[in-house]
PDB file of C-alpha atoms and ligand atoms in Angstrom:
ATOM      1  CA  UNK A   1       2.474  28.838  -8.053  1.00 46.00           C
ATOM      2  CA  UNK A   2       3.248  32.479  -8.860  1.00 50.00           C
ATOM      3  CA  UNK A   3       0.261  32.893 -11.128  1.00 57.00           C
ATOM      4  CA  UNK A   4      -2.874  34.098  -9.251  1.00 55.00           C
ATOM      5  CA  UNK A   5      -4.983  31.409 -10.931  1.00 63.00           C
ATOM      6  CA  UNK A   6      -2.696  28.658  -9.667  1.00 67.00           C
ATOM      7  CA  UNK A   7      -4.612  28.349  -6.390  1.00 70.00           C
ATOM      8  CA  UNK A   8      -7.746  27.191  -8.170  1.00 86.00           C
ATOM      9  CA  UNK A   9      -6.001  24.639 -10.373  1.00 97.00           C
ATOM     10  CA  UNK A  10      -6.206  20.891  -9.744  1.00 98.00           C
ATOM     11  CA  UNK A  11      -3.597  19.296  -7.535  1.00 98.00           C
ATOM     12  CA  UNK A  12      -2.055  15.937  -8.408  1.00 98.00           C
ATOM     13  CA  UNK A  13      -1.685  13.483  -5.538  1.00 98.00           C
ATOM     14  CA  UNK A  14       0.067  10.172  -6.115  1.00 99.00           C
ATOM     15  CA  UNK A  15       0.104   7.485  -3.438  1.00 98.00           C
ATOM     16  CA  UNK A  16       2.793   4.851  -4.026  1.00 98.00           C
ATOM     17  CA  UNK A  17       3.733   1.655  -2.246  1.00 98.00           C
ATOM     18  CA  UNK A  18       5.995   2.909   0.517  1.00 98.00           C
ATOM     19  CA  UNK A  19       4.997   2.410   4.098  1.00 98.00           C
ATOM     20  CA  UNK A  20       3.017   5.371   5.426  1.00 98.00           C
ATOM     21  CA  UNK A  21       0.024   5.288   3.091  1.00 97.00           C
ATOM     22  CA  UNK A  22      -1.797   7.067   5.916  1.00 97.00           C
ATOM     23  CA  UNK A  23       0.119  10.233   5.017  1.00 98.00           C
ATOM     24  CA  UNK A  24      -1.332  10.156   1.513  1.00 98.00           C
ATOM     25  CA  UNK A  25      -4.803   9.356   2.794  1.00 98.00           C
ATOM     26  CA  UNK A  26      -4.748  12.200   5.310  1.00 98.00           C
ATOM     27  CA  UNK A  27      -3.509  14.589   2.628  1.00 98.00           C
ATOM     28  CA  UNK A  28      -6.311  13.498   0.313  1.00 98.00           C
ATOM     29  CA  UNK A  29      -8.867  14.007   3.073  1.00 97.00           C
ATOM     30  CA  UNK A  30      -7.551  17.478   3.901  1.00 97.00           C
ATOM     31  CA  UNK A  31      -7.467  18.644   0.280  1.00 98.00           C
ATOM     32  CA  UNK A  32     -10.929  17.269  -0.498  1.00 97.00           C
ATOM     33  CA  UNK A  33     -12.351  18.965   2.586  1.00 97.00           C
ATOM     34  CA  UNK A  34     -10.885  22.229   1.266  1.00 96.00           C
ATOM     35  CA  UNK A  35     -12.766  21.602  -2.012  1.00 97.00           C
ATOM     36  CA  UNK A  36      -9.402  21.502  -3.734  1.00 97.00           C
ATOM     37  CA  UNK A  37      -9.807  19.476  -6.959  1.00 98.00           C
ATOM     38  CA  UNK A  38      -7.505  16.463  -6.729  1.00 98.00           C
ATOM     39  CA  UNK A  39      -6.225  14.304  -9.579  1.00 98.00           C
ATOM     40  CA  UNK A  40      -5.580  11.072  -7.699  1.00 98.00           C
ATOM     41  CA  UNK A  41      -3.099   8.394  -8.769  1.00 98.00           C
ATOM     42  CA  UNK A  42      -2.675   5.236  -6.712  1.00 98.00           C
ATOM     43  CA  UNK A  43      -0.131   2.532  -7.542  1.00 98.00           C
ATOM     44  CA  UNK A  44      -0.893  -1.180  -7.235  1.00 98.00           C
ATOM     45  CA  UNK A  45       1.755  -1.441  -4.541  1.00 98.00           C
ATOM     46  CA  UNK A  46       0.074   1.369  -2.601  1.00 98.00           C
ATOM     47  CA  UNK A  47      -3.158  -0.624  -2.602  1.00 98.00           C
ATOM     48  CA  UNK A  48      -1.245  -3.598  -1.176  1.00 97.00           C
ATOM     49  CA  UNK A  49       0.360  -1.410   1.493  1.00 98.00           C
ATOM     50  CA  UNK A  50      -3.035   0.047   2.492  1.00 97.00           C
ATOM     51  CA  UNK A  51      -4.290  -3.471   2.923  1.00 97.00           C
ATOM     52  CA  UNK A  52      -1.291  -4.422   5.088  1.00 97.00           C
ATOM     53  CA  UNK A  53      -1.244  -1.243   7.141  1.00 96.00           C
ATOM     54  CA  UNK A  54      -4.919  -0.471   7.611  1.00 94.00           C
ATOM     55  CA  UNK A  55      -6.897  -3.501   6.401  1.00 94.00           C
ATOM     56  CA  UNK A  56      -8.233  -1.400   3.552  1.00 95.00           C
ATOM     57  CA  UNK A  57      -9.446  -3.596   0.680  1.00 95.00           C
ATOM     58  CA  UNK A  58     -11.623  -1.737  -1.797  1.00 95.00           C
ATOM     59  CA  UNK A  59     -11.326  -3.985  -4.853  1.00 92.00           C
ATOM     60  CA  UNK A  60     -12.800  -2.323  -7.941  1.00 93.00           C
ATOM     61  CA  UNK A  61     -14.457   0.365  -5.818  1.00 97.00           C
ATOM     62  CA  UNK A  62     -11.270   2.219  -4.966  1.00 97.00           C
ATOM     63  CA  UNK A  63     -12.615   5.757  -5.306  1.00 98.00           C
ATOM     64  CA  UNK A  64     -15.836   5.186  -3.413  1.00 97.00           C
ATOM     65  CA  UNK A  65     -14.050   3.016  -0.856  1.00 97.00           C
ATOM     66  CA  UNK A  66     -11.452   5.683  -0.166  1.00 97.00           C
ATOM     67  CA  UNK A  67     -14.009   8.492   0.042  1.00 98.00           C
ATOM     68  CA  UNK A  68     -16.174   6.464   2.364  1.00 97.00           C
ATOM     69  CA  UNK A  69     -13.213   5.549   4.589  1.00 97.00           C
ATOM     70  CA  UNK A  70     -12.136   9.190   4.756  1.00 97.00           C
ATOM     71  CA  UNK A  71     -15.655  10.432   5.528  1.00 97.00           C
ATOM     72  CA  UNK A  72     -15.877  12.351   2.244  1.00 97.00           C
ATOM     73  CA  UNK A  73     -19.029  12.676   0.118  1.00 98.00           C
ATOM     74  CA  UNK A  74     -19.274  10.982  -3.283  1.00 98.00           C
ATOM     75  CA  UNK A  75     -19.349  14.503  -4.747  1.00 98.00           C
ATOM     76  CA  UNK A  76     -15.810  15.239  -3.484  1.00 98.00           C
ATOM     77  CA  UNK A  77     -13.624  16.771  -6.183  1.00 98.00           C
ATOM     78  CA  UNK A  78     -11.449  13.687  -6.442  1.00 98.00           C
ATOM     79  CA  UNK A  79     -10.710  12.350  -9.899  1.00 98.00           C
ATOM     80  CA  UNK A  80      -9.134   8.881  -9.733  1.00 98.00           C
ATOM     81  CA  UNK A  81      -7.102   7.843 -12.789  1.00 98.00           C
ATOM     82  CA  UNK A  82      -5.968   4.484 -14.047  1.00 98.00           C
ATOM     83  CA  UNK A  83      -2.172   4.331 -14.104  1.00 98.00           C
ATOM     84  CA  UNK A  84      -2.325   2.909 -17.637  1.00 97.00           C
ATOM     85  CA  UNK A  85      -4.262   5.867 -18.992  1.00 98.00           C
ATOM     86  CA  UNK A  86      -1.664   7.959 -20.785  1.00 96.00           C
ATOM     87  CA  UNK A  87      -4.511   9.936 -22.297  1.00 97.00           C
ATOM     88  CA  UNK A  88      -5.506  11.260 -18.869  1.00 98.00           C
ATOM     89  CA  UNK A  89      -5.479  15.023 -18.264  1.00 98.00           C
ATOM     90  CA  UNK A  90      -2.343  14.937 -16.103  1.00 98.00           C
ATOM     91  CA  UNK A  91      -0.384  13.254 -18.892  1.00 98.00           C
ATOM     92  CA  UNK A  92      -0.149  16.542 -20.773  1.00 98.00           C
ATOM     93  CA  UNK A  93       1.725  19.692 -19.876  1.00 98.00           C
ATOM     94  CA  UNK A  94      -1.016  21.761 -21.469  1.00 98.00           C
ATOM     95  CA  UNK A  95      -3.354  20.644 -18.667  1.00 98.00           C
ATOM     96  CA  UNK A  96      -2.463  23.117 -15.961  1.00 98.00           C
ATOM     97  CA  UNK A  97      -2.129  21.979 -12.385  1.00 98.00           C
ATOM     98  CA  UNK A  98      -1.041  23.405  -9.079  1.00 97.00           C
ATOM     99  CA  UNK A  99       1.713  20.800  -8.843  1.00 98.00           C
ATOM    100  CA  UNK A 100       2.102  17.255  -7.628  1.00 98.00           C
ATOM    101  CA  UNK A 101       2.930  15.449  -4.428  1.00 99.00           C
ATOM    102  CA  UNK A 102       3.966  11.798  -4.244  1.00 99.00           C
ATOM    103  CA  UNK A 103       2.983  10.852  -0.700  1.00 98.00           C
ATOM    104  CA  UNK A 104       4.414   8.476   0.312  1.00 98.00           C
ATOM    105  CA  UNK A 105       7.019   7.919  -2.387  1.00 98.00           C
ATOM    106  CA  UNK A 106       8.557   4.452  -2.724  1.00 98.00           C
ATOM    107  CA  UNK A 107      12.194   4.000  -3.637  1.00 98.00           C
ATOM    108  CA  UNK A 108      11.029   2.419  -6.887  1.00 98.00           C
ATOM    109  CA  UNK A 109       9.053   5.485  -7.912  1.00 98.00           C
ATOM    110  CA  UNK A 110      11.848   7.740  -6.655  1.00 98.00           C
ATOM    111  CA  UNK A 111      14.300   5.968  -8.967  1.00 98.00           C
ATOM    112  CA  UNK A 112      11.929   6.169 -11.914  1.00 98.00           C
ATOM    113  CA  UNK A 113      11.315   9.891 -11.402  1.00 98.00           C
ATOM    114  CA  UNK A 114      15.014  10.624 -10.953  1.00 98.00           C
ATOM    115  CA  UNK A 115      15.682   8.992 -14.331  1.00 98.00           C
ATOM    116  CA  UNK A 116      12.784  10.501 -16.230  1.00 97.00           C
ATOM    117  CA  UNK A 117      10.963   7.208 -16.782  1.00 98.00           C
ATOM    118  CA  UNK A 118       7.321   7.322 -17.819  1.00 97.00           C
ATOM    119  CA  UNK A 119       6.209   3.740 -17.368  1.00 98.00           C
ATOM    120  CA  UNK A 120       2.960   4.613 -15.637  1.00 98.00           C
ATOM    121  CA  UNK A 121       0.804   7.710 -15.179  1.00 98.00           C
ATOM    122  CA  UNK A 122       2.447   8.647 -11.880  1.00 98.00           C
ATOM    123  CA  UNK A 123       5.830   8.772 -13.570  1.00 98.00           C
ATOM    124  CA  UNK A 124       4.472  10.619 -16.607  1.00 98.00           C
ATOM    125  CA  UNK A 125       2.622  13.219 -14.515  1.00 98.00           C
ATOM    126  CA  UNK A 126       5.746  13.832 -12.420  1.00 98.00           C
ATOM    127  CA  UNK A 127       7.926  14.157 -15.530  1.00 98.00           C
ATOM    128  CA  UNK A 128       5.407  16.669 -16.883  1.00 98.00           C
ATOM    129  CA  UNK A 129       5.551  18.703 -13.664  1.00 98.00           C
ATOM    130  CA  UNK A 130       9.339  18.808 -13.850  1.00 98.00           C
ATOM    131  CA  UNK A 131       9.497  19.817 -17.496  1.00 98.00           C
ATOM    132  CA  UNK A 132       6.812  22.470 -16.981  1.00 98.00           C
ATOM    133  CA  UNK A 133       8.639  23.756 -13.882  1.00 98.00           C
ATOM    134  CA  UNK A 134       5.626  23.011 -11.696  1.00 98.00           C
ATOM    135  CA  UNK A 135       6.186  22.009  -8.132  1.00 98.00           C
ATOM    136  CA  UNK A 136       6.838  18.338  -7.518  1.00 98.00           C
ATOM    137  CA  UNK A 137       7.295  16.996  -3.995  1.00 99.00           C
ATOM    138  CA  UNK A 138       8.291  13.456  -3.109  1.00 99.00           C
ATOM    139  CA  UNK A 139       7.838  12.267   0.458  1.00 98.00           C
ATOM    140  CA  UNK A 140      10.320   9.422   0.558  1.00 98.00           C
ATOM    141  CA  UNK A 141       9.994   6.624   3.144  1.00 98.00           C
ATOM    142  CA  UNK A 142      12.706   4.105   3.788  1.00 98.00           C
ATOM    143  CA  UNK A 143      15.173   3.189   6.529  1.00 97.00           C
ATOM    144  CA  UNK A 144      18.098   3.390   5.932  1.00 97.00           C
ATOM    145  CA  UNK A 145      18.725   5.044   2.565  1.00 97.00           C
ATOM    146  CA  UNK A 146      21.252   3.386   0.278  1.00 98.00           C
ATOM    147  CA  UNK A 147      23.790   5.220  -1.850  1.00 98.00           C
ATOM    148  CA  UNK A 148      21.700   4.829  -5.026  1.00 98.00           C
ATOM    149  CA  UNK A 149      18.593   6.273  -3.371  1.00 98.00           C
ATOM    150  CA  UNK A 150      20.570   9.195  -1.967  1.00 98.00           C
ATOM    151  CA  UNK A 151      21.892   9.906  -5.466  1.00 98.00           C
ATOM    152  CA  UNK A 152      18.366   9.662  -6.847  1.00 98.00           C
ATOM    153  CA  UNK A 153      17.141  12.164  -4.278  1.00 98.00           C
ATOM    154  CA  UNK A 154      19.960  14.537  -5.191  1.00 98.00           C
ATOM    155  CA  UNK A 155      19.165  14.154  -8.900  1.00 98.00           C
ATOM    156  CA  UNK A 156      15.496  14.940  -8.314  1.00 98.00           C
ATOM    157  CA  UNK A 157      16.358  17.918  -6.137  1.00 98.00           C
ATOM    158  CA  UNK A 158      18.716  19.209  -8.831  1.00 98.00           C
ATOM    159  CA  UNK A 159      15.884  18.819 -11.336  1.00 98.00           C
ATOM    160  CA  UNK A 160      13.754  21.138  -9.199  1.00 98.00           C
ATOM    161  CA  UNK A 161      11.731  18.758  -7.047  1.00 98.00           C
ATOM    162  CA  UNK A 162      11.259  19.118  -3.314  1.00 98.00           C
ATOM    163  CA  UNK A 163      12.558  16.006  -1.605  1.00 98.00           C
ATOM    164  CA  UNK A 164      10.860  15.559   1.770  1.00 98.00           C
ATOM    165  CA  UNK A 165      11.160  12.831   4.345  1.00 97.00           C
ATOM    166  CA  UNK A 166       8.281  10.976   5.948  1.00 96.00           C
ATOM    167  CA  UNK A 167       9.959  11.606   9.290  1.00 96.00           C
ATOM    168  CA  UNK A 168       7.976  13.755  11.750  1.00 96.00           C
ATOM    169  CA  UNK A 169       9.614  16.170  14.160  1.00 94.00           C
ATOM    170  CA  UNK A 170       9.157  16.107  17.906  1.00 93.00           C
ATOM    171  CA  UNK A 171       9.563  19.783  18.782  1.00 89.00           C
ATOM    172  CA  UNK A 172       5.806  20.305  18.558  1.00 88.00           C
ATOM    173  CA  UNK A 173       5.440  17.831  21.448  1.00 88.00           C
ATOM    174  CA  UNK A 174       3.058  15.346  19.861  1.00 91.00           C
ATOM    175  CA  UNK A 175       0.483  13.618  22.045  1.00 92.00           C
ATOM    176  CA  UNK A 176      -0.880  11.121  19.546  1.00 94.00           C
ATOM    177  CA  UNK A 177      -0.015   9.305  16.358  1.00 94.00           C
ATOM    178  CA  UNK A 178      -2.430  11.641  14.571  1.00 95.00           C
ATOM    179  CA  UNK A 179      -0.302  14.586  15.743  1.00 94.00           C
ATOM    180  CA  UNK A 180       2.702  12.996  14.058  1.00 96.00           C
ATOM    181  CA  UNK A 181       0.828  12.286  10.838  1.00 97.00           C
ATOM    182  CA  UNK A 182      -0.565  15.810  10.742  1.00 97.00           C
ATOM    183  CA  UNK A 183       2.876  17.286  11.362  1.00 97.00           C
ATOM    184  CA  UNK A 184       4.199  15.645   8.194  1.00 98.00           C
ATOM    185  CA  UNK A 185       1.055  16.329   6.151  1.00 98.00           C
ATOM    186  CA  UNK A 186       0.973  19.938   7.349  1.00 97.00           C
ATOM    187  CA  UNK A 187       4.574  20.464   6.246  1.00 98.00           C
ATOM    188  CA  UNK A 188       3.707  18.998   2.815  1.00 98.00           C
ATOM    189  CA  UNK A 189       0.744  21.393   2.551  1.00 98.00           C
ATOM    190  CA  UNK A 190       3.056  24.277   3.504  1.00 98.00           C
ATOM    191  CA  UNK A 191       5.252  23.521   0.508  1.00 98.00           C
ATOM    192  CA  UNK A 192       2.331  24.154  -1.847  1.00 98.00           C
ATOM    193  CA  UNK A 193       1.025  27.205  -0.027  1.00 96.00           C
ATOM    194  CA  UNK A 194      -2.081  25.536   1.419  1.00 97.00           C
ATOM    195  CA  UNK A 195      -3.015  27.363   4.614  1.00 94.00           C
ATOM    196  CA  UNK A 196      -3.255  24.878   7.459  1.00 95.00           C
ATOM    197  CA  UNK A 197      -3.006  24.594  11.183  1.00 94.00           C
ATOM    198  CA  UNK A 198      -2.587  20.834  11.296  1.00 95.00           C
ATOM    199  CA  UNK A 199       0.359  21.012  13.660  1.00 93.00           C
ATOM    200  CA  UNK A 200       1.831  23.290  16.284  1.00 91.00           C
ATOM    201  CA  UNK A 201       4.478  25.446  14.706  1.00 93.00           C
ATOM    202  CA  UNK A 202       7.724  26.382  16.373  1.00 92.00           C
ATOM    203  CA  UNK A 203       7.066  28.951  19.126  1.00 89.00           C
ATOM    204  CA  UNK A 204       3.361  28.183  19.173  1.00 85.00           C
ATOM    205  CA  UNK A 205       1.988  27.078  22.523  1.00 77.00           C
ATOM    206  CA  UNK A 206       2.289  23.308  23.076  1.00 62.00           C
ATOM    207  CA  UNK A 207       1.810  20.728  25.790  1.00 60.00           C
ATOM    208  CA  UNK A 208       4.730  18.731  27.239  1.00 57.00           C
ATOM    209  CA  UNK A 209       5.366  15.195  25.996  1.00 55.00           C
ATOM    210  CA  UNK A 210       3.741  12.627  28.286  1.00 54.00           C
ATOM    211  CA  UNK A 211       6.445  10.805  30.253  1.00 49.00           C
ATOM    212  CA  UNK A 212       5.395   7.296  29.038  1.00 47.00           C
ATOM    213  CA  UNK A 213       6.124   8.457  25.493  1.00 46.00           C
ATOM    214  CA  UNK A 214       9.757   8.792  26.483  1.00 46.00           C
ATOM    215  CA  UNK A 215      10.111   5.402  28.184  1.00 45.00           C
ATOM    216  CA  UNK A 216      11.762   2.909  25.900  1.00 40.00           C
ATOM    217  CA  UNK A 217      11.913  -0.148  28.186  1.00 38.00           C
TER     218      UNK A 217
HETATM  219  C1  LIG B   1       3.832  -3.520   3.621  1.00 81.33           C
HETATM  220  C2  LIG B   1       4.820  -2.962   2.632  1.00 81.33           C
HETATM  221  C3  LIG B   1       5.606  -1.914   3.001  1.00 81.33           C
HETATM  222  C4  LIG B   1       6.532  -1.379   2.112  1.00 81.33           C
HETATM  223  N1  LIG B   1       7.273  -0.301   2.504  1.00 81.33           N
HETATM  224  C5  LIG B   1       8.112   0.287   1.630  1.00 81.33           C
HETATM  225  C6  LIG B   1       8.800   1.475   1.998  1.00 81.33           C
HETATM  226  O1  LIG B   1       8.665   1.998   3.104  1.00 81.33           O
HETATM  227  N2  LIG B   1       9.580   2.054   1.057  1.00 81.33           N
HETATM  228  C7  LIG B   1       9.742   1.532  -0.199  1.00 81.33           C
HETATM  229  O2  LIG B   1      10.463   2.126  -0.998  1.00 81.33           O
HETATM  230  N3  LIG B   1       9.106   0.394  -0.567  1.00 81.33           N
HETATM  231  C8  LIG B   1       8.291  -0.234   0.310  1.00 81.33           C
HETATM  232  N4  LIG B   1       7.614  -1.371  -0.065  1.00 81.33           N
HETATM  233  C9  LIG B   1       7.918  -1.975  -1.366  1.00 81.33           C
HETATM  234  C10 LIG B   1       7.193  -1.275  -2.524  1.00 81.33           C
HETATM  235  O3  LIG B   1       5.796  -1.411  -2.356  1.00 81.33           O
HETATM  236  C11 LIG B   1       7.656  -1.887  -3.849  1.00 81.33           C
HETATM  237  O4  LIG B   1       9.013  -1.592  -4.089  1.00 81.33           O
HETATM  238  C12 LIG B   1       6.822  -1.472  -5.035  1.00 81.33           C
HETATM  239  O5  LIG B   1       7.387  -2.030  -6.208  1.00 81.33           O
HETATM  240  C13 LIG B   1       6.718   0.013  -5.198  1.00 81.33           C
HETATM  241  O6  LIG B   1       5.943   0.259  -6.359  1.00 81.33           O
HETATM  242  P1  LIG B   1       5.338   1.704  -6.693  1.00 81.33           P
HETATM  243  O7  LIG B   1       6.478   2.652  -6.661  1.00 81.33           O
HETATM  244  O8  LIG B   1       4.783   1.531  -8.067  1.00 81.33           O
HETATM  245  O9  LIG B   1       4.274   1.995  -5.712  1.00 81.33           O
HETATM  246  C14 LIG B   1       6.683  -1.930   0.820  1.00 81.33           C
HETATM  247  C15 LIG B   1       5.865  -2.989   0.449  1.00 81.33           C
HETATM  248  C16 LIG B   1       4.947  -3.523   1.339  1.00 81.33           C
HETATM  249  C17 LIG B   1       4.066  -4.655   0.917  1.00 81.33           C
END
């Protein structure tokens, strides 16, 4: 990130099978619209979650299906990799990248990353980022966290990763679900130095929460 060239390097985005695949999809859309080259990694479980959460079923046409769904052209700078392809660019530290975000990050992938496993390309690319001291962010989603997962998060943080939660704030006074998604995605983008105004920052002008949003019964 310190090197001036780093802003033009590809960015690795992994979408794993935690709930909240919409965070990863929104991040992909935002980056592609910026013409930021994206090396995209999607786990099998993530595909299942997308089907459960948004009725997205792209079969063998995952790249074109995702681009179409996100309103992106076929020419978008999105390079989808097979998770079995250990010969892919992102498998090597000599292939320079801007860093990697795992959004959302399942507890399974969290555990694998915390223990340096490389059983698929997501795990290998993340291990490469850590060893090369490139930024790695994991957006973990679960409720509640168990002791093992908390230890895994600590281990990853100690190894240099940014451990983020898929939990939006409320101080920006969200009006819609999209506001909440963009709050989280905007904070992820912040971590990598991507300029964005996806959410209202603290002390920026905002509207009050609608009263029905506060009624629980
Ligand atoms: C609808 C659905 C929601 C899920 N939500 C979560 C979740 O929030 N967090 C999590 O760690 N796993 C969740 N899982 C389980 C993971 O998908 C599962 O552990 C999987 O093995 C993760 O694999 P991956 O890390 O390779 O993507 C969910 C599964 C399904 C089908």
